Amino acid sequence: MSLATKNGAKPAGVIVRLMLRHDEVFRLPAISRAVQVVSGLAWLTVDGEDIFLGNGQRLWLVSAKGTALVSALGQTPLILEILGDSASASPGMESMLKNLAPTQGAC
C-alpha cells in the first residue's frame, strides 16, 4: 500500500490493525493521523461530528483537536487500520494498543 503525503510530511504507516464487534467503542490514540476501514462499517465521532466510513474508505484526522471514538455498525465486525507517523510511534506502541480492551456502548 502506498500512502500519499502532503507538504513533504513523512508518510503515515499502519500503527495497528483493530477489530471491533457490534457495540464496542474504541478511543483513538492521540498519535493517530488517519483511520482506514479494511472491512465493515465504521461510526466515528470526531470533535463532536459523526462520520460513517465503509470498506476501503480513509479519514484523515489532521484537524482533530478533541476525542475521536470509533465503533462498528451492524453485525459484521469492523476491521480498521490506525495510521500514524512511524517516528511518533514507540516500539512498544503496537503491543500497548493491542492490549487495550474496547468498551461496550455506542459512540
Short mmCIF file of C-alpha atoms in Angstrom, two decimals:
data_model
loop_
_atom_site.label_atom_id
_atom_site.label_comp_id
_atom_site.label_asym_id
_atom_site.label_seq_id
_atom_site.Cartn_x
_atom_site.Cartn_y
_atom_site.Cartn_z
CA MET A 1 0.00 0.00 0.00
CA SER A 2 1.34 3.40 -0.81
CA LEU A 3 0.25 6.43 1.15
CA ALA A 4 0.24 9.94 -0.26
CA THR A 5 1.79 12.76 1.70
CA LYS A 6 1.05 16.45 1.82
CA ASN A 7 3.54 19.32 2.18
CA GLY A 8 6.54 16.99 2.35
CA ALA A 9 5.32 15.31 5.54
CA LYS A 10 6.50 11.80 6.30
CA PRO A 11 4.04 9.16 5.11
CA ALA A 12 1.67 7.68 7.64
CA GLY A 13 2.11 3.99 8.35
CA VAL A 14 -0.13 1.42 9.95
CA ILE A 15 0.35 1.56 13.72
CA VAL A 16 -2.13 -1.20 14.47
CA ARG A 17 -4.99 -3.13 12.89
CA LEU A 18 -8.03 -3.32 15.14
CA MET A 19 -11.17 -5.47 15.08
CA LEU A 20 -14.33 -4.21 16.77
CA ARG A 21 -17.63 -6.02 17.14
CA HIS A 22 -21.10 -4.51 17.36
CA ASP A 23 -21.49 -2.19 20.39
CA GLU A 24 -17.74 -1.95 21.13
CA VAL A 25 -16.23 1.54 21.26
CA PHE A 26 -12.54 2.43 20.91
CA ARG A 27 -10.91 5.79 21.68
CA LEU A 28 -8.30 6.55 19.03
CA PRO A 29 -4.85 7.38 20.41
CA ALA A 30 -3.66 10.98 20.06
CA ILE A 31 -0.91 9.96 17.61
CA SER A 32 -3.49 8.77 15.06
CA ARG A 33 -3.21 10.66 11.77
CA ALA A 34 -5.82 8.69 9.89
CA VAL A 35 -8.04 5.63 10.01
CA GLN A 36 -8.84 3.29 7.14
CA VAL A 37 -11.62 0.72 7.04
CA VAL A 38 -10.41 -2.66 5.82
CA SER A 39 -13.85 -4.26 6.14
CA GLY A 40 -17.17 -3.50 7.77
CA LEU A 41 -18.85 -0.19 8.53
CA ALA A 42 -17.36 2.34 10.97
CA TRP A 43 -19.12 5.01 13.00
CA LEU A 44 -16.63 7.67 14.10
CA THR A 45 -17.29 10.65 16.30
CA VAL A 46 -14.53 13.24 15.83
CA ASP A 47 -14.72 16.60 17.58
CA GLY A 48 -18.46 16.04 18.11
CA GLU A 49 -19.17 15.25 14.43
CA ASP A 50 -20.46 11.82 13.35
CA ILE A 51 -18.80 10.28 10.30
CA PHE A 52 -19.55 6.94 8.64
CA LEU A 53 -16.95 5.01 6.63
CA GLY A 54 -17.21 1.79 4.63
CA ASN A 55 -14.79 -0.68 3.05
CA GLY A 56 -11.63 0.99 1.75
CA GLN A 57 -12.53 4.49 2.94
CA ARG A 58 -10.00 6.59 4.85
CA LEU A 59 -10.42 9.59 7.12
CA TRP A 60 -7.52 11.96 7.84
CA LEU A 61 -7.59 13.31 11.39
CA VAL A 62 -5.28 16.29 10.88
CA SER A 63 -7.65 18.84 12.35
CA ALA A 64 -8.99 16.66 15.20
CA LYS A 65 -8.50 18.55 18.45
CA GLY A 66 -10.63 16.51 20.83
CA THR A 67 -11.56 12.93 21.38
CA ALA A 68 -12.06 10.59 18.44
CA LEU A 69 -14.17 7.47 19.02
CA VAL A 70 -14.91 4.60 16.64
CA SER A 71 -17.38 1.72 16.75
CA ALA A 72 -18.70 -0.95 14.38
CA LEU A 73 -22.14 -0.65 12.83
CA GLY A 74 -24.14 -3.74 12.01
CA GLN A 75 -23.35 -7.34 12.82
CA THR A 76 -20.21 -7.58 10.65
CA PRO A 77 -17.03 -6.99 12.68
CA LEU A 78 -15.16 -3.81 11.76
CA ILE A 79 -11.51 -4.18 10.79
CA LEU A 80 -9.80 -0.81 10.99
CA GLU A 81 -6.22 0.33 10.45
CA ILE A 82 -4.96 3.18 12.60
CA LEU A 83 -2.35 5.21 10.72
CA GLY A 84 0.30 7.45 12.22
CA ASP A 85 3.85 8.69 11.78
CA SER A 86 6.30 5.86 12.21
CA ALA A 87 8.57 8.33 14.03
CA SER A 88 5.88 9.15 16.59
CA ALA A 89 5.10 5.53 17.44
CA SER A 90 7.38 3.99 20.03
CA PRO A 91 8.45 0.34 19.55
CA GLY A 92 6.01 -0.78 22.26
CA MET A 93 3.05 1.21 20.91
CA GLU A 94 1.58 -1.62 18.83
CA SER A 95 1.59 -4.08 21.73
CA MET A 96 0.15 -1.42 24.05
CA LEU A 97 -2.71 -0.72 21.62
CA LYS A 98 -3.41 -4.42 21.14
CA ASN A 99 -3.83 -4.85 24.90
CA LEU A 100 -6.44 -2.08 25.18
CA ALA A 101 -9.90 -3.52 25.53
CA PRO A 102 -12.71 -1.76 23.69
CA THR A 103 -15.62 -0.66 25.86
CA GLN A 104 -19.24 -1.62 25.37
CA GLY A 105 -21.70 1.02 24.20
CA ALA A 106 -22.36 3.28 21.26
CA CYS A 107 -20.49 6.36 20.09
#
